[in-house]
Amino acid sequence: MSGFSLHELFRADAEAQLAVLNDGLLALERDPGAAAGIEPLMRAAHSIKGAARIVNLELAVIVAHAMEDALVAVQAGREAITAGRVDQLLRGTDFLARAAEQDEASLAAWSEEHRATAEVIAAALRAPAPTSPTSTEAETVAAAPANTAAAEIARVDRPLAPDAGTRVAEDQAPLSSGHPEGAGAGATPGAAATPSDGGPAVAKTTSPAQPPSANGETARSSAAPVATTRGEPVRVSAERLERIMQLSGEILVAGRRFESLRQTAQGIRDALTNASDGLRALFNASAAQGEVSPAEQTVAAPLLHELAGARTAALRHIEGLEELSRRIEELSSALSHAALGSRMRPFGDLSAAFPRMVRDLARQLNRRVRLDIVGTGVHVDREMLSRLEAPLTHLLRNCIDHGIEPPAERVTAGKPEEATITLSARHHAGRLVISVADDGRGIDAARVRARAIERGLVPESIARDLDESEVLEFLFLPGFSTASEVTEISGRGVGLDVVQSMAHEVGGAVQVRSKPGAGTTFTMTLPVAVSVVRATIVEVAGEPLAFPLARLERIVRRPSDELTTVQGRLQFDQDGASIGVVDAATVLELGERAVPDEVFTAVVVGGGRQRYGLLVDRLVGEEDLVVRTLDPRLGKVPHVSAAALLEGGDPVLIVDTEDLVASIRQLLGEGRTLGSSRPAPGRVATPGRVLVVDDSATVREVERQLLTRAGYLVDTAIDGVDGWNALVAGRYELVVTDVDMPRMNGIELVRRIRADARFASLPLVIVSYKDREEDRLRGMEAGANAYLTKGSFQDETFINLVRDLIGAPTA
Amino acid sequence: MTINERRPAMNEPHASPAIREERDGRDRLRILLDRDVPPNELAEQTRLVARRPEVQIEQPVALLLMVLGHERLAVEARWTSVVARLSAIRRLPHQQSPLVRGICNVGGRLVIAAHMDRLLGIEREREPGPAARFVVLEDERGPWALEVDRVDGIRVEDAARFIDPPATVSHASARLARAMAPVEGGAVTVLDAPAVLGALAGALT
C-alpha cells in the first residue's frame, strides 16, 4: 500500500459515497416518486457504515445506520419521502462528511465532543418524518438551546422528540428493518448488492495471503489509492503534478536529442563506406596490375572484410537508434499529453456541490429555486476550478438572497413560482466564460446610484450622467451593498468585490447585466491561460517571443518599400486600411531594431480600427505551449502574460497582447515614430497634466471631471500596466492611482515609478476605497506622496491636495 | 558482433604490435591480481586502510567548489539545489535590474538567472566554455541560476580552519564573502549564501 492510513482510505471512500447521497437526496426530493433512486442511497449509507466500523468511527456508524434505516423505510413503502426527511438525511450526510474530515489525532476528542450530536441526528431519523418542513424554519433561529450538541443541530435541524437523544446511543445492532444487514461482516449477504461491507476484508489488506475477493467492490475499497476505477479522482498534490508535467516535457526534449545522435552515427557510417569502397577499389586495381604480393593479400583481405562488417554494424546501429528515437518520441509525447490532461477537470467537479447549497439556502429563505447547470463537461484547469469556488458560491448566494423574489411575489408578477438560476460554463473565443443568471427581480440601477451618492462615492452631479452599466460597476466595490437590511446570507458588505478580484487576479473580467423585473446575469470571462495555448513564435532582438494565436490578427511579410511614413508615422496598407507600425524591440525595451531587410515581418495585433503592426526579426513557427506563470518574485512584467518551454527546451515568454496594444496606442497617440519611444531623461512635464489610473470607468470619470473642472488636463489609464505605459509615453506632472487593479496594482505601479530615475520626483497620489491605517501605510511606503480615500471626492480635499502638489493650472 | 566474429585471432602472426602489447599488459595484470597476497602485506594494507585520518575535522562543512573568471569560489552545498549544464537565458522585456539576466530552463523548471559576475564584481574575459555550469542557489524565497565557468565538485572542509577574508578583496565580494577556506592548491573564497540570496532578492524590488 502506498502510505495511506486506514483512516485516509475511509475518507476517500466516504467522500465518494457522500457525493452519491447528496446528489441522490436532492433528486429524490425533486421527484419523490422515484423509488428506484433509493437503492443507491441505501448502498451508500451502508458502505459508509461498514467502512466507519472498520476505522472505529463509532459516531459515523450510528448516523449512517440510522440513515440507512430511514431510507429502507422509504423504499419499503412504510414512509413517504418528505422534504423534512430529506433535510434530516442531508444533515446526516453533513455529519458524516465532518467525521471523515477529522484527522486521526484529533478524532477521539472530536468524537467525545460530538457524540450527542450524532445521537440527536440518529434519533431524528428514527422518529416519524416531520411533515411540515416550512414551519420549522422560524424555530431554528428562534430557539438557541444552551447545550452544544443541540445548538449545533439548531443551525440546521428541526425539533426532535425530547427523549430521542438517549435511545440510540448503543445502537449498533441491526434493527429488523427489512434490510439484509448482518451484525458482523461474516454474514455479508448478496455481496453484489452490498458493496464494501465486511471489515475483515479491509483490515487484512496488508496480508499477502488475502485471497482475491469475489466482490469487485470490496477489492476496490481495500486497495483504494492504488487501483481506482476509471474516472475516479485520486489525490495528488498540485506540486507533484506540476513536477510530473515538467519532467514529461524534459523527456520530450531529451528524446529529440536522439535525432542528432542518429545523424552523427549516419556520418560515421558514410565515412566507413567511403573508406571501405576506396580501399577495396585501390586494392583491386593494384591486384589487377599484379602489384600485390600473396603475403599482402593475406593481410589485406581480412582487414577489408572487417571494414565491410563495421559498415554493416553501423547501419544496424543506426536503424536501432532510429526506431528507439521514434518510439521514445511517441511515448514521451503521449506522456506529456497525459500529464497535461491531468490538470484539467470537468466543471461538474466544482458545480456538484452547488445544487445542495442552493437548495438549503432557498429553503432557509423560503424561496423556490431550481438550479440548472450547463456545461458540467467543460474542461477547466484545476487551478482555475479551485479559484472559482468562492466567487461562484458568492454569486449564487447573492442571486437567492437579493435576486429572487418570494414565491407569492413572483406569482403576482406573473412569473412561475419556482425561480430558475442558470449556472453555465463554456469556452468561447479562447476564453472560459462562466455565467450565473437568474430570472428574479433584477437590479434597480436608481437605487445603486442613490446608494453611491449617499455613501459619498460619487458627487450627485456626476452620478446623474452615468449610464446604467457604469452605475452597476459600483456593485463591485468593496463594502458596497444595496441590501436594506443585513441578512445572514449576504448584504454584510462582503460582496461582489470578491468576484471581481478573483477575475482580475487571473487576468479576466466580470460583467453584470440586469433587466428590472426580468433578472440579472453575472458573466465572468476568464483566460484559459493556466493551461495550454497555441502560439506563433517570432524572434525579436534575438529573443523568441510567443503570441497566442487567439490574440493575433495575422503575420505579414512584405517588401520593405511597402513600409511608408505618413505624418511621421510608419505604416503599411492592409486590406485598404492603414496599419501603424512600431518596432517590437523598442516597445519591449529589448534593444534596437535590426536594420530592415528587403522584406519586413510584422505581427498584426489588436482588432477593428485599433490594429497595429509590430516589426519583428523573423517568424520562427507555431507551437502548443504549456503555460507557466512567471516567477512571482518578478512581479508583473509589462507586456508579458506568462512563460513556457519551447519544443527544444528553451524558455519563451508569452506576450500579453492586450497590454502591448495599449502601449502601442499610447506610443502612436503621442505622434512619436519608430525608435524614439524612450523619452529623454529629465524631460519637462506638460504643466497641469495629470494621469488618472483606475480600473473603474466610473471612478476614472469622476476624477477626470473633478480635475478637468479645476482646469487640469487629464489622461486616463485602465490599470497599472496601462498607467505605466501612458506615463512612459507621456509627460505628466502628477499621477493619481487606485490600489486594487488587475494586472498591475497601484502599489506595484507606485513602486515601479519610484524605482525609475526618470520619475523619482514625480508627485504620486493614491486614491482608494481601502481606508485602513495599514493600507495607507503600505501606499506611503511604496512611495506615494499622499493617500486619500474616495470619500474625498465629496469635498475639496482631493482638488486641494492636487493644487498643493503641482499648483493651480496655469491655463 | 559481426566485427568480433570475423576478427582474426590475437595470436595470428599479423597481429599488430599494439595489439600484442595490450595483450601482454592484460596478462601481466591478471598475474598480479590472481597471485596470493603474502600474509604480512595483507596485515599492513589492512592497517593502512583502517587508520584514522591524522587531521581531525572539527566543524565539517560541505562546500561546492567553483571557478568564476580568475576567482576560486565556494558556497555551502546545502544552499545549492542543482548544478546543471548551461541552457539559453531569455531576457525579460523592460528589465531594469542589472543583476537579472532573464529566465532559463533548469531541469524543466523556469528559474531566474542572475549575473553572478556583476554581483561579485568579478570580470569574465571569455565567453563561457564547455565546462561552464549553472549553479542553482535556493532559499525559501525561490531559486536563482548562477553561471560559473567551472564546478570542481563538493568537498568536506573544516570550518574551524576558515580565515577571515583579507581586506584586499574587492568591495562587492567582501560584502558577500564569509571566509577564506584553505583548499589544496590555494585559498578559496567561501560565499555567504544567505547574503548572496538576499542581494539577489533585493535586485528584484
Short mmCIF file of N, CA, C and O in Angstrom, two decimals, chain A residues 243 246-247 250 298-299 302 305-306 309-310 312-313 316 540-545 586-591 628-631 633-634 637-640 643-645 649-653 724-725 752 755-756 758, chain B residues 1-4 6-8 12 14 82 85-96 100-112 137-145 197 200-201 203-205:
data_model
loop_
_atom_site.label_atom_id
_atom_site.label_comp_id
_atom_site.label_asym_id
_atom_site.label_seq_id
_atom_site.Cartn_x
_atom_site.Cartn_y
_atom_site.Cartn_z
N ARG A 243 5.42 18.90 -11.17
CA ARG A 243 6.75 18.34 -11.40
C ARG A 243 6.68 17.24 -12.47
O ARG A 243 7.58 17.12 -13.31
N GLN A 246 6.55 18.91 -15.73
CA GLN A 246 7.85 19.46 -16.11
C GLN A 246 8.77 18.35 -16.62
O GLN A 246 9.43 18.49 -17.64
N LEU A 247 8.77 17.23 -15.89
CA LEU A 247 9.67 16.15 -16.27
C LEU A 247 9.25 15.50 -17.58
O LEU A 247 10.08 15.13 -18.40
N GLU A 250 10.58 17.51 -20.20
CA GLU A 250 12.02 17.32 -20.33
C GLU A 250 12.35 16.05 -21.11
O GLU A 250 13.29 16.01 -21.88
N THR A 298 47.10 -11.72 -48.02
CA THR A 298 46.68 -12.42 -46.80
C THR A 298 46.34 -11.42 -45.70
O THR A 298 45.40 -11.60 -44.93
N VAL A 299 47.10 -10.33 -45.63
CA VAL A 299 46.86 -9.33 -44.58
C VAL A 299 45.66 -8.45 -44.93
O VAL A 299 44.78 -8.19 -44.11
N PRO A 302 41.39 -9.87 -44.92
CA PRO A 302 40.56 -9.84 -43.69
C PRO A 302 40.29 -8.41 -43.20
O PRO A 302 39.23 -8.13 -42.65
N HIS A 305 37.53 -7.02 -45.14
CA HIS A 305 36.34 -7.72 -44.69
C HIS A 305 35.81 -7.10 -43.40
O HIS A 305 34.62 -6.85 -43.22
N GLU A 306 36.76 -6.81 -42.50
CA GLU A 306 36.40 -6.22 -41.21
C GLU A 306 35.76 -4.85 -41.39
O GLU A 306 34.79 -4.49 -40.74
N GLY A 309 32.31 -5.25 -42.46
CA GLY A 309 31.49 -5.66 -41.32
C GLY A 309 31.13 -4.48 -40.45
O GLY A 309 30.00 -4.34 -39.99
N ALA A 310 32.10 -3.59 -40.22
CA ALA A 310 31.85 -2.41 -39.38
C ALA A 310 30.77 -1.53 -40.01
O ALA A 310 29.91 -0.98 -39.32
N THR A 312 28.34 -2.54 -41.96
CA THR A 312 27.04 -3.18 -41.76
C THR A 312 26.55 -2.97 -40.32
O THR A 312 25.39 -2.68 -40.08
N ALA A 313 27.49 -3.11 -39.38
CA ALA A 313 27.11 -2.94 -37.98
C ALA A 313 26.61 -1.53 -37.71
O ALA A 313 25.63 -1.32 -37.01
N ARG A 316 23.08 -1.13 -38.89
CA ARG A 316 22.10 -1.72 -37.97
C ARG A 316 21.92 -0.84 -36.73
O ARG A 316 20.82 -0.65 -36.22
N VAL A 540 12.52 38.52 -31.67
CA VAL A 540 12.69 39.96 -31.52
C VAL A 540 14.01 40.19 -30.80
O VAL A 540 14.21 39.68 -29.70
N ALA A 541 14.88 40.94 -31.42
CA ALA A 541 16.20 41.23 -30.84
C ALA A 541 16.86 39.95 -30.34
O ALA A 541 17.40 39.90 -29.24
N GLY A 542 16.76 38.89 -31.12
CA GLY A 542 17.42 37.63 -30.78
C GLY A 542 16.66 36.78 -29.77
O GLY A 542 17.10 35.68 -29.44
N GLU A 543 15.55 37.28 -29.25
CA GLU A 543 14.79 36.53 -28.26
C GLU A 543 13.52 35.97 -28.88
O GLU A 543 12.82 36.69 -29.59
N PRO A 544 13.20 34.70 -28.62
CA PRO A 544 11.92 34.20 -29.11
C PRO A 544 10.78 34.76 -28.26
O PRO A 544 10.93 34.91 -27.05
N LEU A 545 9.68 35.09 -28.88
CA LEU A 545 8.51 35.57 -28.15
C LEU A 545 7.29 34.87 -28.73
O LEU A 545 7.20 34.66 -29.94
N THR A 586 11.90 47.89 -29.66
CA THR A 586 11.88 49.18 -28.98
C THR A 586 10.77 49.22 -27.93
O THR A 586 10.97 49.64 -26.80
N VAL A 587 9.57 48.77 -28.33
CA VAL A 587 8.45 48.79 -27.40
C VAL A 587 8.76 47.95 -26.16
O VAL A 587 8.43 48.30 -25.04
N LEU A 588 9.38 46.81 -26.39
CA LEU A 588 9.64 45.88 -25.29
C LEU A 588 10.94 46.20 -24.55
O LEU A 588 11.29 45.52 -23.59
N GLU A 589 11.64 47.20 -25.01
CA GLU A 589 12.95 47.57 -24.43
C GLU A 589 13.89 46.37 -24.41
O GLU A 589 14.49 46.03 -23.40
N LEU A 590 13.95 45.70 -25.55
CA LEU A 590 14.87 44.56 -25.66
C LEU A 590 16.09 44.91 -26.50
O LEU A 590 16.95 44.08 -26.74
N GLY A 591 16.12 46.14 -26.97
CA GLY A 591 17.26 46.54 -27.79
C GLY A 591 16.77 47.34 -28.97
O GLY A 591 15.59 47.68 -29.06
N ARG A 628 3.23 28.53 -18.23
CA ARG A 628 3.73 28.55 -16.85
C ARG A 628 3.68 29.98 -16.37
O ARG A 628 4.02 30.89 -17.11
N THR A 629 3.30 30.15 -15.13
CA THR A 629 3.31 31.51 -14.62
C THR A 629 4.77 31.91 -14.41
O THR A 629 5.61 31.07 -14.09
N LEU A 630 5.03 33.17 -14.58
CA LEU A 630 6.39 33.64 -14.33
C LEU A 630 6.61 33.64 -12.82
O LEU A 630 5.66 33.75 -12.05
N ASP A 631 7.85 33.51 -12.42
CA ASP A 631 8.18 33.56 -11.00
C ASP A 631 7.55 34.81 -10.38
O ASP A 631 7.80 35.92 -10.84
N ARG A 633 8.22 36.46 -7.99
CA ARG A 633 9.17 37.46 -7.50
C ARG A 633 9.47 38.53 -8.55
O ARG A 633 9.95 39.61 -8.22
N LEU A 634 9.18 38.21 -9.81
CA LEU A 634 9.44 39.19 -10.87
C LEU A 634 8.35 40.26 -10.93
O LEU A 634 8.49 41.25 -11.63
N VAL A 637 5.50 41.58 -15.21
CA VAL A 637 6.44 42.05 -16.24
C VAL A 637 5.59 42.68 -17.34
O VAL A 637 4.75 41.99 -17.92
N PRO A 638 5.76 43.96 -17.61
CA PRO A 638 4.92 44.59 -18.62
C PRO A 638 5.00 43.85 -19.95
O PRO A 638 6.08 43.39 -20.34
N HIS A 639 3.89 43.73 -20.62
CA HIS A 639 3.78 43.13 -21.94
C HIS A 639 3.98 41.61 -21.96
O HIS A 639 4.04 41.01 -23.01
N VAL A 640 4.11 41.01 -20.79
CA VAL A 640 4.31 39.56 -20.74
C VAL A 640 3.21 38.96 -19.87
O VAL A 640 2.94 39.48 -18.78
N ALA A 643 5.07 32.42 -19.26
CA ALA A 643 6.22 31.86 -19.96
C ALA A 643 5.91 30.42 -20.32
O ALA A 643 4.87 29.90 -19.94
N ALA A 644 6.80 29.80 -21.07
CA ALA A 644 6.61 28.40 -21.45
C ALA A 644 7.96 27.87 -21.90
O ALA A 644 8.92 28.63 -22.01
N LEU A 645 8.01 26.57 -22.15
CA LEU A 645 9.22 25.99 -22.73
C LEU A 645 8.90 25.58 -24.16
O LEU A 645 7.88 24.95 -24.42
N GLY A 649 13.22 22.95 -25.58
CA GLY A 649 13.57 23.09 -24.18
C GLY A 649 13.93 24.51 -23.76
O GLY A 649 14.13 24.76 -22.58
N ASP A 650 14.05 25.41 -24.74
CA ASP A 650 14.39 26.79 -24.38
C ASP A 650 13.15 27.52 -23.86
O ASP A 650 12.05 27.30 -24.34
N PRO A 651 13.36 28.41 -22.88
CA PRO A 651 12.22 29.19 -22.38
C PRO A 651 11.74 30.19 -23.44
O PRO A 651 12.52 30.60 -24.30
N VAL A 652 10.48 30.54 -23.36
CA VAL A 652 9.94 31.58 -24.23
C VAL A 652 8.93 32.38 -23.42
O VAL A 652 8.27 31.82 -22.54
N LEU A 653 8.87 33.67 -23.66
CA LEU A 653 7.90 34.49 -22.95
C LEU A 653 6.64 34.61 -23.81
O LEU A 653 6.73 34.70 -25.04
N TRP A 724 1.44 52.70 -16.49
CA TRP A 724 2.89 52.79 -16.67
C TRP A 724 3.23 53.12 -18.12
O TRP A 724 4.07 53.99 -18.39
N ASN A 725 2.54 52.44 -19.03
CA ASN A 725 2.79 52.71 -20.44
C ASN A 725 2.49 54.16 -20.79
O ASN A 725 3.24 54.81 -21.52
N ARG A 752 7.10 50.91 -9.02
CA ARG A 752 7.78 50.90 -10.31
C ARG A 752 8.18 52.32 -10.71
O ARG A 752 9.28 52.56 -11.21
N ALA A 755 11.06 53.50 -8.68
CA ALA A 755 12.31 52.81 -8.95
C ALA A 755 12.99 53.38 -10.20
O ALA A 755 14.15 53.09 -10.46
N ASP A 756 12.26 54.16 -10.95
CA ASP A 756 12.80 54.67 -12.21
C ASP A 756 13.30 56.10 -11.99
O ASP A 756 12.55 56.98 -11.57
N ARG A 758 13.84 58.41 -13.86
CA ARG A 758 13.16 59.47 -14.61
C ARG A 758 12.01 60.08 -13.82
O ARG A 758 11.61 61.21 -14.04
N MET B 1 29.18 -7.21 -33.19
CA MET B 1 29.23 -8.65 -33.21
C MET B 1 29.93 -9.16 -34.46
O MET B 1 30.86 -9.93 -34.40
N THR B 2 29.42 -8.65 -35.55
CA THR B 2 29.94 -9.10 -36.83
C THR B 2 31.45 -8.92 -36.88
O THR B 2 32.19 -9.80 -37.30
N ILE B 3 31.88 -7.76 -36.39
CA ILE B 3 33.30 -7.45 -36.46
C ILE B 3 34.10 -8.44 -35.63
O ILE B 3 35.06 -9.04 -36.09
N ASN B 4 33.63 -8.64 -34.37
CA ASN B 4 34.39 -9.52 -33.48
C ASN B 4 34.48 -10.94 -34.01
O ASN B 4 35.52 -11.57 -33.94
N ARG B 6 34.47 -11.95 -36.95
CA ARG B 6 35.35 -12.13 -38.10
C ARG B 6 36.78 -11.68 -37.83
O ARG B 6 37.64 -11.80 -38.68
N ARG B 7 36.98 -11.12 -36.63
CA ARG B 7 38.33 -10.61 -36.34
C ARG B 7 39.30 -11.78 -36.22
O ARG B 7 39.01 -12.77 -35.56
N PRO B 8 40.47 -11.66 -36.85
CA PRO B 8 41.45 -12.74 -36.75
C PRO B 8 41.87 -12.91 -35.29
O PRO B 8 41.89 -11.94 -34.54
N GLU B 12 47.46 -14.65 -34.12
CA GLU B 12 47.83 -14.81 -35.52
C GLU B 12 49.06 -13.97 -35.82
O GLU B 12 49.26 -12.93 -35.20
N HIS B 14 49.93 -11.90 -38.03
CA HIS B 14 49.88 -10.50 -38.45
C HIS B 14 49.29 -9.57 -37.39
O HIS B 14 49.01 -8.42 -37.66
N VAL B 82 20.81 22.44 -7.46
CA VAL B 82 21.13 21.74 -8.71
C VAL B 82 22.40 22.35 -9.32
O VAL B 82 22.63 23.54 -9.18
N ARG B 85 23.87 21.84 -16.77
CA ARG B 85 24.50 22.37 -17.98
C ARG B 85 23.86 23.70 -18.34
O ARG B 85 22.69 23.93 -18.05
N LEU B 86 24.59 24.54 -19.01
CA LEU B 86 24.04 25.83 -19.41
C LEU B 86 22.93 25.62 -20.43
O LEU B 86 22.96 24.69 -21.22
N SER B 87 21.94 26.49 -20.36
CA SER B 87 20.92 26.50 -21.42
C SER B 87 20.63 27.95 -21.72
O SER B 87 21.14 28.84 -21.03
N ALA B 88 19.81 28.17 -22.73
CA ALA B 88 19.55 29.54 -23.16
C ALA B 88 18.92 30.35 -22.04
O ALA B 88 18.08 29.85 -21.30
N ILE B 89 19.35 31.59 -21.91
CA ILE B 89 18.73 32.51 -20.95
C ILE B 89 17.93 33.52 -21.76
O ILE B 89 18.46 34.13 -22.69
N ARG B 90 16.65 33.64 -21.43
CA ARG B 90 15.81 34.59 -22.16
C ARG B 90 15.68 35.89 -21.39
O ARG B 90 15.30 35.88 -20.22
N ARG B 91 15.99 36.98 -22.08
CA ARG B 91 15.91 38.28 -21.42
C ARG B 91 14.45 38.67 -21.21
O ARG B 91 13.57 38.28 -21.99
N LEU B 92 14.19 39.46 -20.19
CA LEU B 92 12.83 39.92 -19.91
C LEU B 92 12.67 41.35 -20.42
O LEU B 92 13.56 42.17 -20.22
N PRO B 93 11.54 41.62 -21.06
CA PRO B 93 11.32 42.99 -21.52
C PRO B 93 11.34 43.96 -20.33
O PRO B 93 10.92 43.60 -19.23
N HIS B 94 11.79 45.14 -20.56
CA HIS B 94 11.77 46.24 -19.59
C HIS B 94 12.52 45.92 -18.30
O HIS B 94 12.27 46.52 -17.28
N GLN B 95 13.39 44.94 -18.35
CA GLN B 95 14.10 44.58 -17.13
C GLN B 95 15.09 45.66 -16.79
O GLN B 95 15.92 46.04 -17.60
N GLN B 96 14.99 46.17 -15.57
CA GLN B 96 15.85 47.29 -15.21
C GLN B 96 16.98 46.89 -14.28
O GLN B 96 17.95 47.62 -14.14
N VAL B 100 19.65 40.97 -12.98
CA VAL B 100 18.77 39.94 -13.54
C VAL B 100 19.09 39.71 -15.01
O VAL B 100 19.05 40.64 -15.82
N ARG B 101 19.46 38.47 -15.35
CA ARG B 101 19.79 38.17 -16.75
C ARG B 101 18.56 37.77 -17.52
O ARG B 101 18.48 37.97 -18.72
N GLY B 102 17.63 37.09 -16.85
CA GLY B 102 16.43 36.60 -17.54
C GLY B 102 15.97 35.31 -16.91
O GLY B 102 16.23 35.07 -15.73
N ILE B 103 15.31 34.47 -17.72
CA ILE B 103 14.88 33.18 -17.18
C ILE B 103 15.50 32.05 -18.01
O ILE B 103 15.76 32.21 -19.19
N CYS B 104 15.75 30.93 -17.33
CA CYS B 104 16.33 29.80 -18.03
C CYS B 104 15.64 28.51 -17.57
O CYS B 104 14.93 28.51 -16.57
N ASN B 105 15.86 27.45 -18.32
CA ASN B 105 15.26 26.16 -18.01
C ASN B 105 16.30 25.29 -17.31
O ASN B 105 17.30 24.91 -17.89
N VAL B 106 16.03 24.99 -16.05
CA VAL B 106 16.93 24.08 -15.33
C VAL B 106 16.10 22.86 -14.95
O VAL B 106 15.25 22.93 -14.09
N GLY B 107 16.35 21.77 -15.64
CA GLY B 107 15.63 20.53 -15.35
C GLY B 107 14.12 20.67 -15.45
O GLY B 107 13.39 20.10 -14.65
N GLY B 108 13.65 21.45 -16.41
CA GLY B 108 12.21 21.58 -16.60
C GLY B 108 11.60 22.69 -15.77
O GLY B 108 10.42 22.98 -15.89
N ARG B 109 12.38 23.28 -14.88
CA ARG B 109 11.88 24.39 -14.08
C ARG B 109 12.34 25.69 -14.70
O ARG B 109 13.48 25.78 -15.18
N LEU B 110 11.47 26.69 -14.68
CA LEU B 110 11.90 28.01 -15.14
C LEU B 110 12.51 28.74 -13.96
O LEU B 110 11.86 28.93 -12.94
N VAL B 111 13.76 29.11 -14.11
CA VAL B 111 14.47 29.71 -12.99
C VAL B 111 15.02 31.07 -13.41
O VAL B 111 15.45 31.24 -14.55
N ILE B 112 14.97 32.02 -12.50
CA ILE B 112 15.52 33.34 -12.81
C ILE B 112 17.05 33.23 -12.80
O ILE B 112 17.63 32.67 -11.88
N LEU B 137 21.23 28.33 -6.61
CA LEU B 137 21.17 28.62 -5.17
C LEU B 137 19.70 28.82 -4.82
O LEU B 137 18.95 29.40 -5.59
N GLU B 138 19.31 28.37 -3.65
CA GLU B 138 17.89 28.42 -3.35
C GLU B 138 17.64 28.61 -1.87
O GLU B 138 18.29 27.97 -1.04
N ASP B 139 16.71 29.49 -1.54
CA ASP B 139 16.20 29.54 -0.17
C ASP B 139 14.67 29.54 -0.27
O ASP B 139 14.13 29.26 -1.33
N GLU B 140 14.00 29.85 0.83
CA GLU B 140 12.54 29.70 0.81
C GLU B 140 11.88 30.68 -0.16
O GLU B 140 10.74 30.49 -0.56
N ARG B 141 12.60 31.71 -0.55
CA ARG B 141 12.02 32.67 -1.49
C ARG B 141 12.01 32.15 -2.92
O ARG B 141 11.27 32.60 -3.75
N GLY B 142 12.91 31.22 -3.20
CA GLY B 142 12.92 30.66 -4.55
C GLY B 142 14.34 30.47 -5.06
O GLY B 142 15.32 30.86 -4.41
N PRO B 143 14.48 29.86 -6.26
CA PRO B 143 15.80 29.54 -6.80
C PRO B 143 16.37 30.64 -7.68
O PRO B 143 15.64 31.44 -8.25
N TRP B 144 17.69 30.63 -7.80
CA TRP B 144 18.41 31.52 -8.71
C TRP B 144 19.45 30.69 -9.47
O TRP B 144 20.18 29.93 -8.85
N ALA B 145 19.51 30.85 -10.77
CA ALA B 145 20.53 30.16 -11.54
C ALA B 145 21.71 31.11 -11.74
O ALA B 145 21.54 32.23 -12.22
N LEU B 197 21.86 35.44 -1.62
CA LEU B 197 20.44 35.33 -1.95
C LEU B 197 19.69 36.60 -1.56
O LEU B 197 18.78 37.03 -2.26
N LEU B 200 20.37 39.19 -4.18
CA LEU B 200 19.62 38.90 -5.41
C LEU B 200 18.14 39.25 -5.22
O LEU B 200 17.52 39.83 -6.10
N ALA B 201 17.60 38.89 -4.06
CA ALA B 201 16.19 39.22 -3.79
C ALA B 201 16.01 40.73 -3.86
O ALA B 201 15.01 41.23 -4.39
N ALA B 203 17.53 42.70 -5.71
CA ALA B 203 17.62 43.16 -7.10
C ALA B 203 16.26 43.14 -7.78
O ALA B 203 16.07 43.75 -8.83
N LEU B 204 15.32 42.44 -7.19
CA LEU B 204 14.01 42.30 -7.84
C LEU B 204 13.02 43.36 -7.41
O LEU B 204 11.96 43.50 -7.99
N THR B 205 13.32 44.06 -6.33
CA THR B 205 12.31 45.00 -5.84
C THR B 205 12.58 46.41 -6.34
O THR B 205 13.69 46.72 -6.71
#
